[in-house]
Short mmCIF file of C-alpha atoms in Angstrom, two decimals:
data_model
loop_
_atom_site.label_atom_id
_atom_site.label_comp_id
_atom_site.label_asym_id
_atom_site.label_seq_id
_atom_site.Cartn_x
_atom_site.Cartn_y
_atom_site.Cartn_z
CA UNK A 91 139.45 103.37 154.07
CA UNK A 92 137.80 100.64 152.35
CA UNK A 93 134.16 102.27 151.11
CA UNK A 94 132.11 98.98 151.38
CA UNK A 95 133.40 98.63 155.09
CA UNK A 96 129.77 99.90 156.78
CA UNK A 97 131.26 100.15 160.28
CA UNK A 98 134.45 102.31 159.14
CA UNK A 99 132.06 104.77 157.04
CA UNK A 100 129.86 105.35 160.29
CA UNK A 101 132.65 105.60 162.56
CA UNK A 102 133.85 108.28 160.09
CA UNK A 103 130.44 109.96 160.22
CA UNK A 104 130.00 110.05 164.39
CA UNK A 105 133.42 111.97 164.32
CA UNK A 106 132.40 114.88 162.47
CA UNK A 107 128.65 114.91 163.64
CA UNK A 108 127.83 117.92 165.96
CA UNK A 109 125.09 117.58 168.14
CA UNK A 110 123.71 120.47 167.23
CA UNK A 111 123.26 119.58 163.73
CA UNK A 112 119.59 118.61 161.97
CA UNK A 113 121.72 115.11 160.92
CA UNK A 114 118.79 113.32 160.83
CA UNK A 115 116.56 115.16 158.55
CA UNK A 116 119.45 115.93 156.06
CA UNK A 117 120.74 112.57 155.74
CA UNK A 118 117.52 110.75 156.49
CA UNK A 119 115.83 112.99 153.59
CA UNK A 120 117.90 111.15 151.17
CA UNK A 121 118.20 107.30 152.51
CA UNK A 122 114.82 107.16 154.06
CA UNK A 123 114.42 103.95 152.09
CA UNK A 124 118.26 102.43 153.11
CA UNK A 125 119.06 100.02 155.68
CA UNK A 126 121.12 102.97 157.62
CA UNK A 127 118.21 104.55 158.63
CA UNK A 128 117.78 102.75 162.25
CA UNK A 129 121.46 103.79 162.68
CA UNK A 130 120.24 107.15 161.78
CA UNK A 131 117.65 107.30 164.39
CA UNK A 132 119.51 105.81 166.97
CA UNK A 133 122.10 108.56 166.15
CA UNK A 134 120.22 111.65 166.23
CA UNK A 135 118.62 110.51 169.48
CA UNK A 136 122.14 109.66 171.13
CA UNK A 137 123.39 113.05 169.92
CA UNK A 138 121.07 115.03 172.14
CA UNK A 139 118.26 113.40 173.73
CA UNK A 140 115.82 116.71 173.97
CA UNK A 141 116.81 117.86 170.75
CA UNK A 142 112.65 117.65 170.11
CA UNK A 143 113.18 117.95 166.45
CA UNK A 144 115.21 114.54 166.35
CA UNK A 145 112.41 112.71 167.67
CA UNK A 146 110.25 114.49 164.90
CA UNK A 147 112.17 113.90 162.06
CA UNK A 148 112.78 110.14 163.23
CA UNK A 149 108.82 109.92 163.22
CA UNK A 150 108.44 111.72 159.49
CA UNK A 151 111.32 109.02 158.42
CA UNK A 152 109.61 106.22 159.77
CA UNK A 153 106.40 107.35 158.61
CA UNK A 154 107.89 107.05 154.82
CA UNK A 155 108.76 103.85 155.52
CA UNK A 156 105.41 102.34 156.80
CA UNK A 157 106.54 102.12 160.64
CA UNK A 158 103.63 104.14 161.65
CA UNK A 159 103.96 102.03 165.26
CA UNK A 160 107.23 102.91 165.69
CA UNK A 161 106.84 106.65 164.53
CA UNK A 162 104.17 107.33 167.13
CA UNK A 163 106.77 106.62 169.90
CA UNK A 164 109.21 109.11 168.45
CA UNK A 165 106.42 111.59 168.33
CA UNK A 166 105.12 110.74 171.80
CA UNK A 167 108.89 111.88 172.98
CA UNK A 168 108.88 114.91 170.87
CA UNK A 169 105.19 116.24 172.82
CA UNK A 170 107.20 114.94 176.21
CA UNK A 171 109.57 118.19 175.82
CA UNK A 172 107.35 119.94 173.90
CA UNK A 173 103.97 119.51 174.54
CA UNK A 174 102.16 122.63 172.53
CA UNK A 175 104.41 121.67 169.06
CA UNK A 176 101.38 121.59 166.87
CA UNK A 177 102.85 120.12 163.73
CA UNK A 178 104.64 117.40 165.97
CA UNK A 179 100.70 116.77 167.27
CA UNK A 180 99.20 116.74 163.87
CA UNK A 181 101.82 114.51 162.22
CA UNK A 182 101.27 111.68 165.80
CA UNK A 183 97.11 111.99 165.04
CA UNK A 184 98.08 111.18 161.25
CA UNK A 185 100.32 108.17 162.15
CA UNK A 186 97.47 107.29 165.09
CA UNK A 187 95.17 107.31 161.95
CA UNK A 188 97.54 104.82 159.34
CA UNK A 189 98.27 102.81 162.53
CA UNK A 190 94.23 102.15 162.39
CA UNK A 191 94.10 103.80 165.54
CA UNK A 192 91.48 106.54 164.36
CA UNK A 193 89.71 107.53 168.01
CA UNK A 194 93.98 108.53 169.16
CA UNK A 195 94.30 110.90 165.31
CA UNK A 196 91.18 112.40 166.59
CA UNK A 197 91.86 113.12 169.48
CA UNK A 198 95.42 114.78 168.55
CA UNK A 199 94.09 116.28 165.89
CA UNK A 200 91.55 118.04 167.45
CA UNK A 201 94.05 118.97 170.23
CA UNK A 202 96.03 120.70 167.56
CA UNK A 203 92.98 122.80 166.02
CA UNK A 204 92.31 123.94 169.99
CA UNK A 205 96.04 125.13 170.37
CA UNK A 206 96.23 126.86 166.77
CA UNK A 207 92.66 127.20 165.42
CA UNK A 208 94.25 127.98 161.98
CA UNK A 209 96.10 124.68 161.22
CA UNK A 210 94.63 123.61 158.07
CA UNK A 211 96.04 120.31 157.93
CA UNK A 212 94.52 119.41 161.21
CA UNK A 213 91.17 120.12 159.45
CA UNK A 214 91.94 117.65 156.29
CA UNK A 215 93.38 114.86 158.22
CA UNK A 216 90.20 115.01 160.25
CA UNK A 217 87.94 115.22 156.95
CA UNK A 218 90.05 112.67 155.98
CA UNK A 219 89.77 110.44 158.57
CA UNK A 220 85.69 110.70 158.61
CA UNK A 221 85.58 110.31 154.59
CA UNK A 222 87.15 106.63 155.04
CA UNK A 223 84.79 106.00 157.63
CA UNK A 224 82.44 107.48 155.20
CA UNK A 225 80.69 109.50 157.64
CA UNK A 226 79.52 112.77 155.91
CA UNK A 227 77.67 114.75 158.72
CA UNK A 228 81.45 114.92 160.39
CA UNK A 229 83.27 115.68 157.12
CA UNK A 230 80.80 118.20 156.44
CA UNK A 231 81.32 119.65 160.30
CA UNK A 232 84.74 119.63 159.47
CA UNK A 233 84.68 121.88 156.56
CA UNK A 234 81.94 124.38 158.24
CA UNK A 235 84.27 124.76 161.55
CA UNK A 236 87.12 125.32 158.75
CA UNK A 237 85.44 128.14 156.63
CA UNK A 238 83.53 129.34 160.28
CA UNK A 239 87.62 130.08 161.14
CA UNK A 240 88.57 131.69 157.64
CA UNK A 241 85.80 133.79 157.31
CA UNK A 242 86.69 134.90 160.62
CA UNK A 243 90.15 135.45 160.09
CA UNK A 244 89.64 137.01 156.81
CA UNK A 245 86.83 139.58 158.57
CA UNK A 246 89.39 140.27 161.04
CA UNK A 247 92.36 140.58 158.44
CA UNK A 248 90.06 142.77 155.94
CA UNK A 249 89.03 145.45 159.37
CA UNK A 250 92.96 145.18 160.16
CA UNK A 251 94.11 146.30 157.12
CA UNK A 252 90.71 148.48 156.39
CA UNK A 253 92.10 150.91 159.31
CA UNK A 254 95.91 151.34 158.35
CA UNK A 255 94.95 152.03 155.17
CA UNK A 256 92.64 155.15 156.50
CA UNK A 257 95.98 156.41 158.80
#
């Protein structure tokens, strides 16, 4: 078939596309920046509606292009099958925050650090978030609750390994 024909290449595609498949986030990895990438959303989504990772990947895609607005509502799905995803959460609070919706990323990402204390990236986006608002007491709560849960972790870790070592 004729290559430049657009309609005949994607008809091509949805034939061999299982459902199961991660289509979006292989082929959206590389033409993130191409006009097929609303086909590509549209696609994953009609390929299995609860496939939660679809919705995620269609938000980290539309992140990388700037449609922070639109990524939020593919997150929002994701957490509607999932609600407890935590990386799903933290990358919603991050798009909250480049939407300029800063009070939602809070929020979301303090909802992640409550389901999985040790998510350091929930930590930075928060510092993150209070450094452009240039609001050091919060930043530096931030990093305290932060080393407060790896000291922690590494106490518990260090007795852990401090006993099967003595067995």
């Amino acid at each position: 078939s004729d290559s430049n024909d657009a309609a005949a290449i994607k008809r091509a595609i949805s034939e061999k596309i299982n459902p199961a498949t991660y289509f979006l986030c292989l082929v959206g990895k590389y033409t993130h920046g191409s006009g097929w990438v609303d086909w590509e959303i549209e696609k994953a989504v009609d390929l299995n509606p609860y496939f939660v990772k679809g919705y995620f990947a269609a938000g980290n895609v539309l992140v990388r292009l700037g449609r922070d607005e639109e990524a939020v509502k593919h997150y929002l799905k994701s957490l509607e099958i999932n609600p407890d995803d935590v990386e799903v959460r933290h990358n919603l609070g991050v798009a909250y925050s480049r939407s300029g919706d800063n009070e939602k990323a809070v929020d979301e990402l303090e909802k992640v650090i409550e389901l999985e204390p040790g998510y350091f990236l929930a930590y930075r986006s928060l510092s993150k978030i209070y450094s452009g608002q240039k609001n050091t007491a919060k930043v530096e709560e931030i990093d305290k609750r932060w080393k407060e849960f790896a000291e922690a972790h590494m106490q518990v870790t260090g007795e852990k390994e401090k006993s099967s070592d003595s067995t």
